[in-house]
Tab-separated table of C-alpha atoms and ligand atoms in Angstrom:
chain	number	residue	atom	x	y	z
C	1	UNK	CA	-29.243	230.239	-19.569
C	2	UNK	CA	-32.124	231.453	-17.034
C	3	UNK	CA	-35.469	230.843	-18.144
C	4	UNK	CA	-38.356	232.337	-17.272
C	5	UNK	CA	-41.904	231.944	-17.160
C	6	UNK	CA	-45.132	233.685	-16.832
C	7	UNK	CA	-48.437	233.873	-18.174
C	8	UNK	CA	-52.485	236.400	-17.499
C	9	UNK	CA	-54.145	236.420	-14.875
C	10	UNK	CA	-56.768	233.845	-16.554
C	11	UNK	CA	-54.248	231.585	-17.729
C	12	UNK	CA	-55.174	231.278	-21.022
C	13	UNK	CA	-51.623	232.751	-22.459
C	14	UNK	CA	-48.575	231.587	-21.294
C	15	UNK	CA	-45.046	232.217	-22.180
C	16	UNK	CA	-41.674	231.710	-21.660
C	17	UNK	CA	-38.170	234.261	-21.741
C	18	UNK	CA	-34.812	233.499	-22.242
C	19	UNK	CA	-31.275	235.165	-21.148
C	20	UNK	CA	-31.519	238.066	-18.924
C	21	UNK	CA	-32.987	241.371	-19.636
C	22	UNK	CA	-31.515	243.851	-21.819
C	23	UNK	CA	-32.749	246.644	-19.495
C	24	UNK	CA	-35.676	246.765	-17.236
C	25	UNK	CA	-37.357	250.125	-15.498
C	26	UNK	CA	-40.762	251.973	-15.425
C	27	UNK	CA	-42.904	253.580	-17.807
C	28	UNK	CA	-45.085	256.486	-16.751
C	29	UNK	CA	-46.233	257.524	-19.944
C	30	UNK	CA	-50.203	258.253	-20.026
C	31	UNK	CA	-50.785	254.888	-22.234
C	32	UNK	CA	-49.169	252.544	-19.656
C	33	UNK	CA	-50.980	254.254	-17.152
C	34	UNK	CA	-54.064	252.980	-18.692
C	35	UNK	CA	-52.747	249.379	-19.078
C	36	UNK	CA	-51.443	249.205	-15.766
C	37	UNK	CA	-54.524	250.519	-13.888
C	38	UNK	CA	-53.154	254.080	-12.736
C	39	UNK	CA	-49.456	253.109	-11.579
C	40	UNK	CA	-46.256	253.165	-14.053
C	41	UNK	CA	-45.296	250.145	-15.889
C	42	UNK	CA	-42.664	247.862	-14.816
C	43	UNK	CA	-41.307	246.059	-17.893
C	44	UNK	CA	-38.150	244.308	-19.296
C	45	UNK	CA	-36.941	244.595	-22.355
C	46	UNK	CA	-35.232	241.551	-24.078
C	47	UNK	CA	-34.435	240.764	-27.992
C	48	UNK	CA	-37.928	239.542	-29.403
C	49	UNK	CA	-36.264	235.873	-30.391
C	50	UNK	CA	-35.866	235.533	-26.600
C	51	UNK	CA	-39.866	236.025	-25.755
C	52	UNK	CA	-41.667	232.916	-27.097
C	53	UNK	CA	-46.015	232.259	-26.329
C	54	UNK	CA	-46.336	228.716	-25.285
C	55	UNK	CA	-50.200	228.350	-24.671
C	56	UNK	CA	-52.700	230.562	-25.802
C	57	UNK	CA	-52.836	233.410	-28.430
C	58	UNK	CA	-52.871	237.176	-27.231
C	59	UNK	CA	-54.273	239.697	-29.307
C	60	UNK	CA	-52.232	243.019	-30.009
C	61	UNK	CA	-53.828	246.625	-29.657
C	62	UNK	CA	-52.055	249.520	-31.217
C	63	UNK	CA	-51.464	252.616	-30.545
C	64	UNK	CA	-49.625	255.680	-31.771
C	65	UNK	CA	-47.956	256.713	-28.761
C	66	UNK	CA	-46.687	260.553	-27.383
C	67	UNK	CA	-43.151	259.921	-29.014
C	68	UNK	CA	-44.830	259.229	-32.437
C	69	UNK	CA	-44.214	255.538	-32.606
C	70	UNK	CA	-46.578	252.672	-33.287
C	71	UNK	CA	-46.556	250.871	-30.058
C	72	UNK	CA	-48.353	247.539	-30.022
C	73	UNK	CA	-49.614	245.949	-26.838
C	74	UNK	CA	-50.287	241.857	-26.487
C	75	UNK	CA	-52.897	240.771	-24.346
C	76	UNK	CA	-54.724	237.845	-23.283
C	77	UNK	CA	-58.498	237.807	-25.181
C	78	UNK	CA	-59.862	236.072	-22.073
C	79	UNK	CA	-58.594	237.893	-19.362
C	80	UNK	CA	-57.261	241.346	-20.169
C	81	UNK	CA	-54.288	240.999	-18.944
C	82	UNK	CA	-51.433	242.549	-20.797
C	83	UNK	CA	-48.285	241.106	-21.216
C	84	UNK	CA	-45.835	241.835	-24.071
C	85	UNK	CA	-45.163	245.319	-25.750
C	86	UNK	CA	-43.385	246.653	-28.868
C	87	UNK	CA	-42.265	249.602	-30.317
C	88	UNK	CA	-42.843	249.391	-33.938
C	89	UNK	CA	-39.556	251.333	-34.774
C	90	UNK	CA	-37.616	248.557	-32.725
C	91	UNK	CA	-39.615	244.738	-33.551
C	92	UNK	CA	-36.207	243.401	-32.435
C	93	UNK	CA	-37.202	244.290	-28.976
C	94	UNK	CA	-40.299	242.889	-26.980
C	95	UNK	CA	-40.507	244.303	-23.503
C	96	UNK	CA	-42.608	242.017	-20.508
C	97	UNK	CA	-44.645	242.903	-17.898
C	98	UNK	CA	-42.949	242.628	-14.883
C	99	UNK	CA	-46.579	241.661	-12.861
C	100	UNK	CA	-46.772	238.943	-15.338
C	101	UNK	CA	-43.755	236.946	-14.093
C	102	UNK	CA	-44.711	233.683	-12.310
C	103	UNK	CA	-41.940	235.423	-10.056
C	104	UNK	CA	-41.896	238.892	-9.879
C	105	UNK	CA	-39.883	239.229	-6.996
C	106	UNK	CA	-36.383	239.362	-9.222
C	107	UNK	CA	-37.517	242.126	-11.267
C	108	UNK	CA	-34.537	245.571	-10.781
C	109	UNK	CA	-35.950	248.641	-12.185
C	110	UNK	CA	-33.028	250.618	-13.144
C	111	UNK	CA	-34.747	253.771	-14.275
C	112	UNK	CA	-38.021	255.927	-14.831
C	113	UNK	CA	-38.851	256.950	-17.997
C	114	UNK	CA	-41.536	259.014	-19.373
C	115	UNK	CA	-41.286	261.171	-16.137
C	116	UNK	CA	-43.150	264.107	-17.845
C	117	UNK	CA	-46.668	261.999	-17.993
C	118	UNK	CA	-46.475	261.099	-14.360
C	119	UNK	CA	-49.228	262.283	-12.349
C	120	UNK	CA	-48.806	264.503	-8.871
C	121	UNK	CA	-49.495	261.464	-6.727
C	122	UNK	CA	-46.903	258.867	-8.480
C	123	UNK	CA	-43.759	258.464	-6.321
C	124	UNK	CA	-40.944	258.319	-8.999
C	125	UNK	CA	-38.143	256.095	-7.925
C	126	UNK	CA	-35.572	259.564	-7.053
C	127	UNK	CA	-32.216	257.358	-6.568
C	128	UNK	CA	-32.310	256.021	-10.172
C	129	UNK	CA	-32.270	257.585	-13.562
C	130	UNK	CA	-35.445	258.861	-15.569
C	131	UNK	CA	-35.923	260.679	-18.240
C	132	UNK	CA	-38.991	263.059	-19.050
C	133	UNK	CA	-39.716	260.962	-22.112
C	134	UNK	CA	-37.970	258.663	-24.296
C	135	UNK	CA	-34.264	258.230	-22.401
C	136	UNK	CA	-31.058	258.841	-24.214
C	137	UNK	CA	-29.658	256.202	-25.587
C	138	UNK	CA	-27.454	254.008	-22.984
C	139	UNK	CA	-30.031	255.384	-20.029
C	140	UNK	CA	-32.212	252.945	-20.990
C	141	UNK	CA	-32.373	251.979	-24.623
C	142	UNK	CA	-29.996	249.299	-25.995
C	143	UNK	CA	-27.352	250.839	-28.089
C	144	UNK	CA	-28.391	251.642	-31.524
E	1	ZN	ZN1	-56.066	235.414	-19.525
């Protein structure tokens, strides 16, 4: 099984993902803008047993996002640097950070979503799917 690794910028937290990716793409809604410093947010979702913290301790913000879901954030205290989110209607899922990867370079966005938040100057990804906000299901969230 392929493991991966990554960790903050600091490297206070650290952590480690199992199995490949249920589904991986960007998020342009107006809160990851925020988190990811003006850009979309390039994440993977896996099941949350496969995402395990092996040094450190993040702390979680939360937020009531545009789709009316808790959505909780984890982040490293030291550094800022976020690295694990959650919807709160889905725990099963944990999506990661894509920029957080010790090796980015595998990550395959397979879709935009959230395409409705994007600003004039983002340059959505036209050859793959999006969806203005939450996709349908099989787009890009695992079947229910
Ligand atoms: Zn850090």
């Amino acid at each position: 099984m392929t493991t991966r690794e990554g960790g903050c910028l600091c490297g206070a937290v650290r952590y480690k993902v199992e199995g490949d990716p249920i589904v991986s793409g960007a998020c342009y809604c107006r809160d990851c803008q925020y988190v990811a410093g003006g850009a979309a947010a390039y994440g993977s979702m896996y099941p949350a047993a496969a995402v395990t913290v092996t040094a450190g301790k993040t702390r979680t913000h939360k937020v009531i996002a545009d789709s009316g879901a808790e959505v909780s954030r984890e982040f490293c205290p030291r550094c800022g640097v976020h690295l694990i989110s959650y919807n709160g209607n889905h725990p099963e899922f944990k999506s990661i950070k894509a920029g957080t990867l010790d090796d980015p370079s595998g990550f395959e966005s397979q879709g935009s979503i959230w395409t409705a938040s994007a600003q004039p100057w983002h340059r959505i990804e036209t050859e793959l799917p999006s969806a203005e906000r939450n996709p349908d299901p099989g787009i890009w969230q695992p079947p229910a």
